[in-house]
XYZ file of C-alpha atoms in Angstrom:
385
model
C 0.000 0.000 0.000
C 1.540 3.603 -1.506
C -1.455 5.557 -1.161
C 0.024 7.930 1.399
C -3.234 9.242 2.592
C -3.515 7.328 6.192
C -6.164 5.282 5.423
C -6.281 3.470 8.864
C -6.235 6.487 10.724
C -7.578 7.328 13.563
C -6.311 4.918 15.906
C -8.140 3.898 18.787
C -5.845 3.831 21.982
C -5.278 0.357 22.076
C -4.668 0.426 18.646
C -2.185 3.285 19.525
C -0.108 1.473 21.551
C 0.241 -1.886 19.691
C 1.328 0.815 16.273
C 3.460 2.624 18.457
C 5.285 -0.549 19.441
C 6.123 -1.986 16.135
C 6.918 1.119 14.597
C 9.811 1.879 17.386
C 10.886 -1.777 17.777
C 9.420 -4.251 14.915
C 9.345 -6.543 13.204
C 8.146 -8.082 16.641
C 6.370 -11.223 16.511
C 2.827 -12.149 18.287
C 4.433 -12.993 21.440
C 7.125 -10.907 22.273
C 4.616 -7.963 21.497
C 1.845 -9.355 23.421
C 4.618 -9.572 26.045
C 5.707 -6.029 25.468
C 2.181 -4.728 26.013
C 0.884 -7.180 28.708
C -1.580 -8.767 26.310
C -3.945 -11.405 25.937
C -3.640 -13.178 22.369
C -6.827 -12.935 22.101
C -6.736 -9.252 22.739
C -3.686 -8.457 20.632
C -5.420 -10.123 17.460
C -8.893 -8.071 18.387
C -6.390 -5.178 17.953
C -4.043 -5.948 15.214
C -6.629 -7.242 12.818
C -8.306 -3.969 12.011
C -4.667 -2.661 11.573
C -3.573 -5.164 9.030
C -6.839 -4.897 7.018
C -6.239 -0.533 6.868
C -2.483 -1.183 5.717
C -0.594 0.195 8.470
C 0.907 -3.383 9.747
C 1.499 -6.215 7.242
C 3.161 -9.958 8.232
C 6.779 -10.515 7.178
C 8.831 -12.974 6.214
C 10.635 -14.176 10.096
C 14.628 -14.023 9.617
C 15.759 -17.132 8.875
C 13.055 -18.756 8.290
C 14.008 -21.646 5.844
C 9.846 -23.184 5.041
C 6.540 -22.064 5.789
C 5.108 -23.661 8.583
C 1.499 -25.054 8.965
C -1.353 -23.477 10.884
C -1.431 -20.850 12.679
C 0.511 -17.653 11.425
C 3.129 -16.829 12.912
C 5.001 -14.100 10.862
C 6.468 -11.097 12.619
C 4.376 -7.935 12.324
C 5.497 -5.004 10.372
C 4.361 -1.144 9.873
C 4.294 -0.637 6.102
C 6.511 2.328 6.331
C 4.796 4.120 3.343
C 1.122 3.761 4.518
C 1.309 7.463 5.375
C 3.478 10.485 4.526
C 4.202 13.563 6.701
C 5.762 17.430 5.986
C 8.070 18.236 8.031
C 9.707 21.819 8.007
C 13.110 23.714 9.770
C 12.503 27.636 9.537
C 15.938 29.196 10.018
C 16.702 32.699 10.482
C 16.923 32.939 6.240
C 15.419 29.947 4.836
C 12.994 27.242 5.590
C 13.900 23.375 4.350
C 11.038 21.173 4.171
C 11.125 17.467 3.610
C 8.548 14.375 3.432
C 8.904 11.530 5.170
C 7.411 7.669 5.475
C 6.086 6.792 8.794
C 9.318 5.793 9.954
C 11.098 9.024 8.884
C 12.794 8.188 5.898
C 12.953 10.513 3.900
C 11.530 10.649 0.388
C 12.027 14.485 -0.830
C 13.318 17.574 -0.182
C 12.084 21.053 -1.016
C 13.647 23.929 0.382
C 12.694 28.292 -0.029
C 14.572 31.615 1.155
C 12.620 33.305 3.801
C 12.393 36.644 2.616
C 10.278 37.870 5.300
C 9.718 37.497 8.851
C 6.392 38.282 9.026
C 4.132 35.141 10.669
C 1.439 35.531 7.816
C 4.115 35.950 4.915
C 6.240 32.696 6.598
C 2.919 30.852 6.758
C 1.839 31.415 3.251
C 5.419 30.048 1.931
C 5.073 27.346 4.291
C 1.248 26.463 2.470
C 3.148 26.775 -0.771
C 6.233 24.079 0.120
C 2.925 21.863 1.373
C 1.412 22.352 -1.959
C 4.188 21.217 -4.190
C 5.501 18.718 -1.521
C 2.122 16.873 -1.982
C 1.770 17.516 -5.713
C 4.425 14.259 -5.837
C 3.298 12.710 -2.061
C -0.492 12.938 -1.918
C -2.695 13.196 1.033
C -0.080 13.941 3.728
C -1.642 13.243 7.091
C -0.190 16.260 9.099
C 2.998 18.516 9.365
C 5.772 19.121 11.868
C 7.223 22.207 12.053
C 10.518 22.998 14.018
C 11.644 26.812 15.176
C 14.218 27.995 17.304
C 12.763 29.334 20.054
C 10.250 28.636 23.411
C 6.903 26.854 21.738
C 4.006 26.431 23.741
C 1.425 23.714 23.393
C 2.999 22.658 20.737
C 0.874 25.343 19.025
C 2.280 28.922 19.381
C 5.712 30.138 19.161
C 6.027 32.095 22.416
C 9.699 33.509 21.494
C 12.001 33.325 18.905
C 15.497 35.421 19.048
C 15.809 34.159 15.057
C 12.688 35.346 13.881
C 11.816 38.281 16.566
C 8.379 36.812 17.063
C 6.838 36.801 20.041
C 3.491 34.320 20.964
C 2.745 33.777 17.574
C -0.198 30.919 16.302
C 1.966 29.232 13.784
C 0.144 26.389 14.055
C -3.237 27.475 13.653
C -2.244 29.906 10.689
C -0.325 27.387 8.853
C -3.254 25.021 9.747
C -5.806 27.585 8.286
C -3.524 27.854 4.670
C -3.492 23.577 4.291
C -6.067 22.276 6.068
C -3.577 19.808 7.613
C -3.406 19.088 10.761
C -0.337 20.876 12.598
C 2.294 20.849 15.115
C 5.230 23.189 16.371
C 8.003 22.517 18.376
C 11.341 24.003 19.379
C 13.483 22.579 16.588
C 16.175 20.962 19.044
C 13.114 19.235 20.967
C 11.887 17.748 17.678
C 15.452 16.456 16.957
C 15.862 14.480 20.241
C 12.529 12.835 19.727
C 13.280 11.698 15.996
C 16.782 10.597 17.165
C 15.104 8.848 20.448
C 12.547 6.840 18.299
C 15.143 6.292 15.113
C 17.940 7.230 15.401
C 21.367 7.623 18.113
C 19.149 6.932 20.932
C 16.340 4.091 19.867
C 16.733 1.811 22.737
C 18.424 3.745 25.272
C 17.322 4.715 28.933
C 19.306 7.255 29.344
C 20.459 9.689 25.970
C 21.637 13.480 25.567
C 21.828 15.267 22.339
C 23.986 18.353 21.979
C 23.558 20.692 19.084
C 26.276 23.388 18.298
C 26.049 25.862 15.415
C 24.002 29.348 15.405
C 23.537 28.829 19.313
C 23.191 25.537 21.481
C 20.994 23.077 21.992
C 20.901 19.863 24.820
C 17.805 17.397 25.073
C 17.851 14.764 27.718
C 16.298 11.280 27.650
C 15.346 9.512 30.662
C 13.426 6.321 30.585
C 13.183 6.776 27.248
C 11.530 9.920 27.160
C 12.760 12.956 26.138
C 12.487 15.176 29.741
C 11.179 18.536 29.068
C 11.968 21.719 30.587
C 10.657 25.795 31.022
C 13.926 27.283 29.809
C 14.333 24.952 26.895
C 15.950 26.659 24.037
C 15.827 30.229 25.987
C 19.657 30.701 26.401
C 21.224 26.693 27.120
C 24.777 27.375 27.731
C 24.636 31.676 27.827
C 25.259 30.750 31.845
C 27.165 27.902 31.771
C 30.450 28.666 32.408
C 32.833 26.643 31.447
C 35.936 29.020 31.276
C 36.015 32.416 33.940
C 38.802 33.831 32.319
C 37.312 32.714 28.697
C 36.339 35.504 26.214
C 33.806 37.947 26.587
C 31.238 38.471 23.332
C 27.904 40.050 22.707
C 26.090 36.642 23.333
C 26.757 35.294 26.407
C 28.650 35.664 29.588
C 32.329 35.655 29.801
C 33.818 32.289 29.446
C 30.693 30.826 28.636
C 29.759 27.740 26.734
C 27.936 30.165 24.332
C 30.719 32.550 24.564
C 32.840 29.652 23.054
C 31.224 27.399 21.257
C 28.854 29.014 19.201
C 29.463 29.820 15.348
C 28.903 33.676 15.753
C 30.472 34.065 18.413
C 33.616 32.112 17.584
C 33.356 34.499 14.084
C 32.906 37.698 16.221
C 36.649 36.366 18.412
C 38.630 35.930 15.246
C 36.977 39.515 13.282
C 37.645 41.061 16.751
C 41.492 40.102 16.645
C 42.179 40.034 13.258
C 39.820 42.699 11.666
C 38.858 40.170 8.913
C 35.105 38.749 8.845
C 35.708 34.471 8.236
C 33.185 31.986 7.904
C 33.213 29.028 9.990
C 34.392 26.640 7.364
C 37.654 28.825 7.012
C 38.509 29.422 10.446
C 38.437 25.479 11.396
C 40.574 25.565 7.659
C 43.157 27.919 9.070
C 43.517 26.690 12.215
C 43.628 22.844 10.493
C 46.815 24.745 8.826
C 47.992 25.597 12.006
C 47.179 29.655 11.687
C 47.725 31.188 15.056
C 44.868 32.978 16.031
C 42.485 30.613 14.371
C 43.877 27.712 15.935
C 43.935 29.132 19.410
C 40.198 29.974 18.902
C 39.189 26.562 17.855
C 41.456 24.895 20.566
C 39.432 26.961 23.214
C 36.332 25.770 22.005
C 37.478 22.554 22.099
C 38.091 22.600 25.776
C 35.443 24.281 26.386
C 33.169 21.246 24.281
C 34.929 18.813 26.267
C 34.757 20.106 29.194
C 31.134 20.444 28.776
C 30.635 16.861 27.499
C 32.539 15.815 31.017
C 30.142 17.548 33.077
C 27.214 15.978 31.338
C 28.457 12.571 31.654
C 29.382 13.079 35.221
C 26.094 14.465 36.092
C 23.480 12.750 33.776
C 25.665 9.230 33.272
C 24.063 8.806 29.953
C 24.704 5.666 27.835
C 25.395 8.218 25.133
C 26.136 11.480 23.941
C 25.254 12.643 20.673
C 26.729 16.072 18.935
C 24.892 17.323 16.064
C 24.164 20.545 14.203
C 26.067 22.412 11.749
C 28.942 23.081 13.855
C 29.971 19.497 14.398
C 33.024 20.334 11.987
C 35.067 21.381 15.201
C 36.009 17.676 15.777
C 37.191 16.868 12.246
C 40.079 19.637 13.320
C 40.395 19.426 17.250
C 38.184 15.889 18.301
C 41.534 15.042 20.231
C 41.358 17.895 22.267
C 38.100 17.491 23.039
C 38.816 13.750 24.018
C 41.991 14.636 26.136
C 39.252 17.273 27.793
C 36.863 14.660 28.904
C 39.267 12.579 30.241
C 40.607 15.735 32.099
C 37.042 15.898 34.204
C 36.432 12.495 34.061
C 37.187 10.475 37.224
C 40.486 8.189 35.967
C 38.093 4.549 36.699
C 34.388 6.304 34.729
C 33.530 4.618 31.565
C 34.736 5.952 28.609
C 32.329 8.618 27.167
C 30.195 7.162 24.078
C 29.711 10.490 22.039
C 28.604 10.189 18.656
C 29.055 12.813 16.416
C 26.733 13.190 13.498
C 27.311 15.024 10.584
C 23.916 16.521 9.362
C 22.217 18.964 7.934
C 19.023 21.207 8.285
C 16.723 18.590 6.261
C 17.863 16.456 9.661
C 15.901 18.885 11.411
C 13.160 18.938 9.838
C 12.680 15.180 9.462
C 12.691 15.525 13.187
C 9.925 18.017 13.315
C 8.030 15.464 10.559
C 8.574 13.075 13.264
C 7.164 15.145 15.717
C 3.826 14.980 13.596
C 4.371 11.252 13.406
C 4.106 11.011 17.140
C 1.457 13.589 18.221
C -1.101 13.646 15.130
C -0.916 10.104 13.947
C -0.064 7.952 17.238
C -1.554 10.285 20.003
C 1.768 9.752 21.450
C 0.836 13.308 23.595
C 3.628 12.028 26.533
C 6.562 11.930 23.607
């Protein structure tokens, strides 16, 4: 089934649960997710049947199976990952980059527009028009994510943005209004841990903690499974965290600050301040790869100052891993061994080794996350994710 329209929706809330389940963690068979879910067999086939006959879970082929056995089936159950399709968007200060994704995230295109305006109802009306010609090719999208740097409220209303200057703006109603889809917004780093919990770095994991660095910085945290959310989230992570007292002092952020040093503006506003010459990111980590004096003592601070932070994480959250993401991941292709040598440094000599992943991405990432974000809340009534 390819209609991408979402047939089998809505859900009831058993229904929920047993969809939720094999999406995150199948194939499962009968069993193990009647075991997973506490389950009668009877009860788990009153629930899975009407799912199979929408086309949201289909019977597979189980692994290694060498003949088909007699009565009963007993094939693992499936989602069928293209049952539904879902918009998901990242609006960034200049452009927004919009994707569409199966139900279990994979993306299947990419459309991305400059934002020439800042204006709610001019962003909204783009926004309608990437829906429009996202759908022209993926038909009957069943609901759309949306991801913005900032403090979002219900999921609903972007209560601050520092990128956009908006302040307790409905994007989801007025983007809701233009499509007629069914819409959620979240702070963009939110939506990233939650795609990343369910598919990606931290499926399976208790405890997880994503760290974003680029424009500014982002952390999500992960307990039980769950990403754990808090009032300050995305309203200044790191301006306060100090990670350096004697560390530079820049327009954004306090002095020595994990902002201060880490972030890509601010590590371009240190090396124009010295030098008198504006550099993009790409060619400071180049010069100070070439070993370029000022650039390289730049970078090598904010490689303390990223392993230093990593170390405090671990030795606070014990997380079974770290994962560093966002545009400014580049730093450990030029200092990585500083910021290992760093953790070690604030790492008590007998602690596990740190498990930090670092993954190289871009902003389509992002919004895949907030696509996932529609996969969880519209689709599943996953309201707790």
């Amino acid at each position: 089934m390819t209609t991408g329209a979402a047939s089998w929706l809505p859900l009831s809330q058993g229904e929920r649960s047993v969809a939720i389940e094999v999406l995150v963690n199948g194939p499962l068979s009968r069993s193990e997710l009647a075991r997973r879910l506490g389950l009668s067999a009877g009860s788990l086939t009153r629930l899975t049947k009407p799912l199979i006959e929408s086309g949201l879970l289909v019977e597979v082929p189980e692994a290694g199976a060498a003949e088909v056995r007699q009565g009963r089936p007993s094939q693992p159950l499936d989602v069928v990952a293209d049952s539904g399709f879902f918009l998901g968007f990242k609006i960034t200060e200049d452009m927004v980059y919009g994707v569409v994704t199966t139900l279990r995230s994979h993306i299947v295109a990419r459309h991305d527009r400059p934002l020439t305006t800042h204006d709610p109802a001019g962003v909204a009306d783009l926004l309608a028009a990437m829906t429009a010609e996202l759908a022209a090719a993926h038909p009957g999208p069943a609901g759309i994510g949306i991801g913005v740097g900032g403090f979002v409220q219900d999921r609903a209303v972007v209560g601050e943005s520092p990128f956009l200057l908006w302040r307790d703006v409905p994007l989801a109603e007025l983007v809701g209004q233009r499509t007629g889809l069914p819409v959620v917004v979240e702070n963009d780093v939110a939506a990233l841990v939650e795609a990343e919990t369910w598919f990606g770095a931290g499926r399976g994991l208790d405890r997880f903690v994503v760290l974003t660095i680029g424009a500014g910085l982002g952390y999500g945290l992960v307990l039980g499974g769950k990403r754990v959310p808090f009032a300050e989230e995305d309203r200044g992570f790191g301006r306060h965290w100090i990670v350096d007292p004697n560390g530079p002092l820049t327009p954004d952020g306090r002095r020595g600050s994990a902002v201060s040093l880490l972030t890509i503006p601010n590590i371009r506003y240190q090396i124009r301040a010295a030098t008198g010459r504006d550099r993009s990111y790409e060619e400071i980590l180049e010069l100070a790869a070439a070993g370029e004096p000022m650039p390289a003592r730049v970078v090598e601070e904010a490689a303390r100052a990223l392993g230093t932070l990593v170390a405090q994480i671990s030795n606070f959250v014990m997380p079974q891993r770290i994962l560093l993401a966002g545009e400014g991941v580049g730093l450990m292709d030029v200092a990585g061994k500083t910021v290992e040598e760093t953790i070690r440094d604030h790492r008590h000599p007998l602690a596990a080794p740190v498990d930090l992943e670092t993954k190289v991405s871009d902003f389509h990432d992002w919004a895949r996350g907030a696509a996932v974000l529609a996969i969880q809340v519209l689709v599943l009534g996953s309201a707790e994710a």
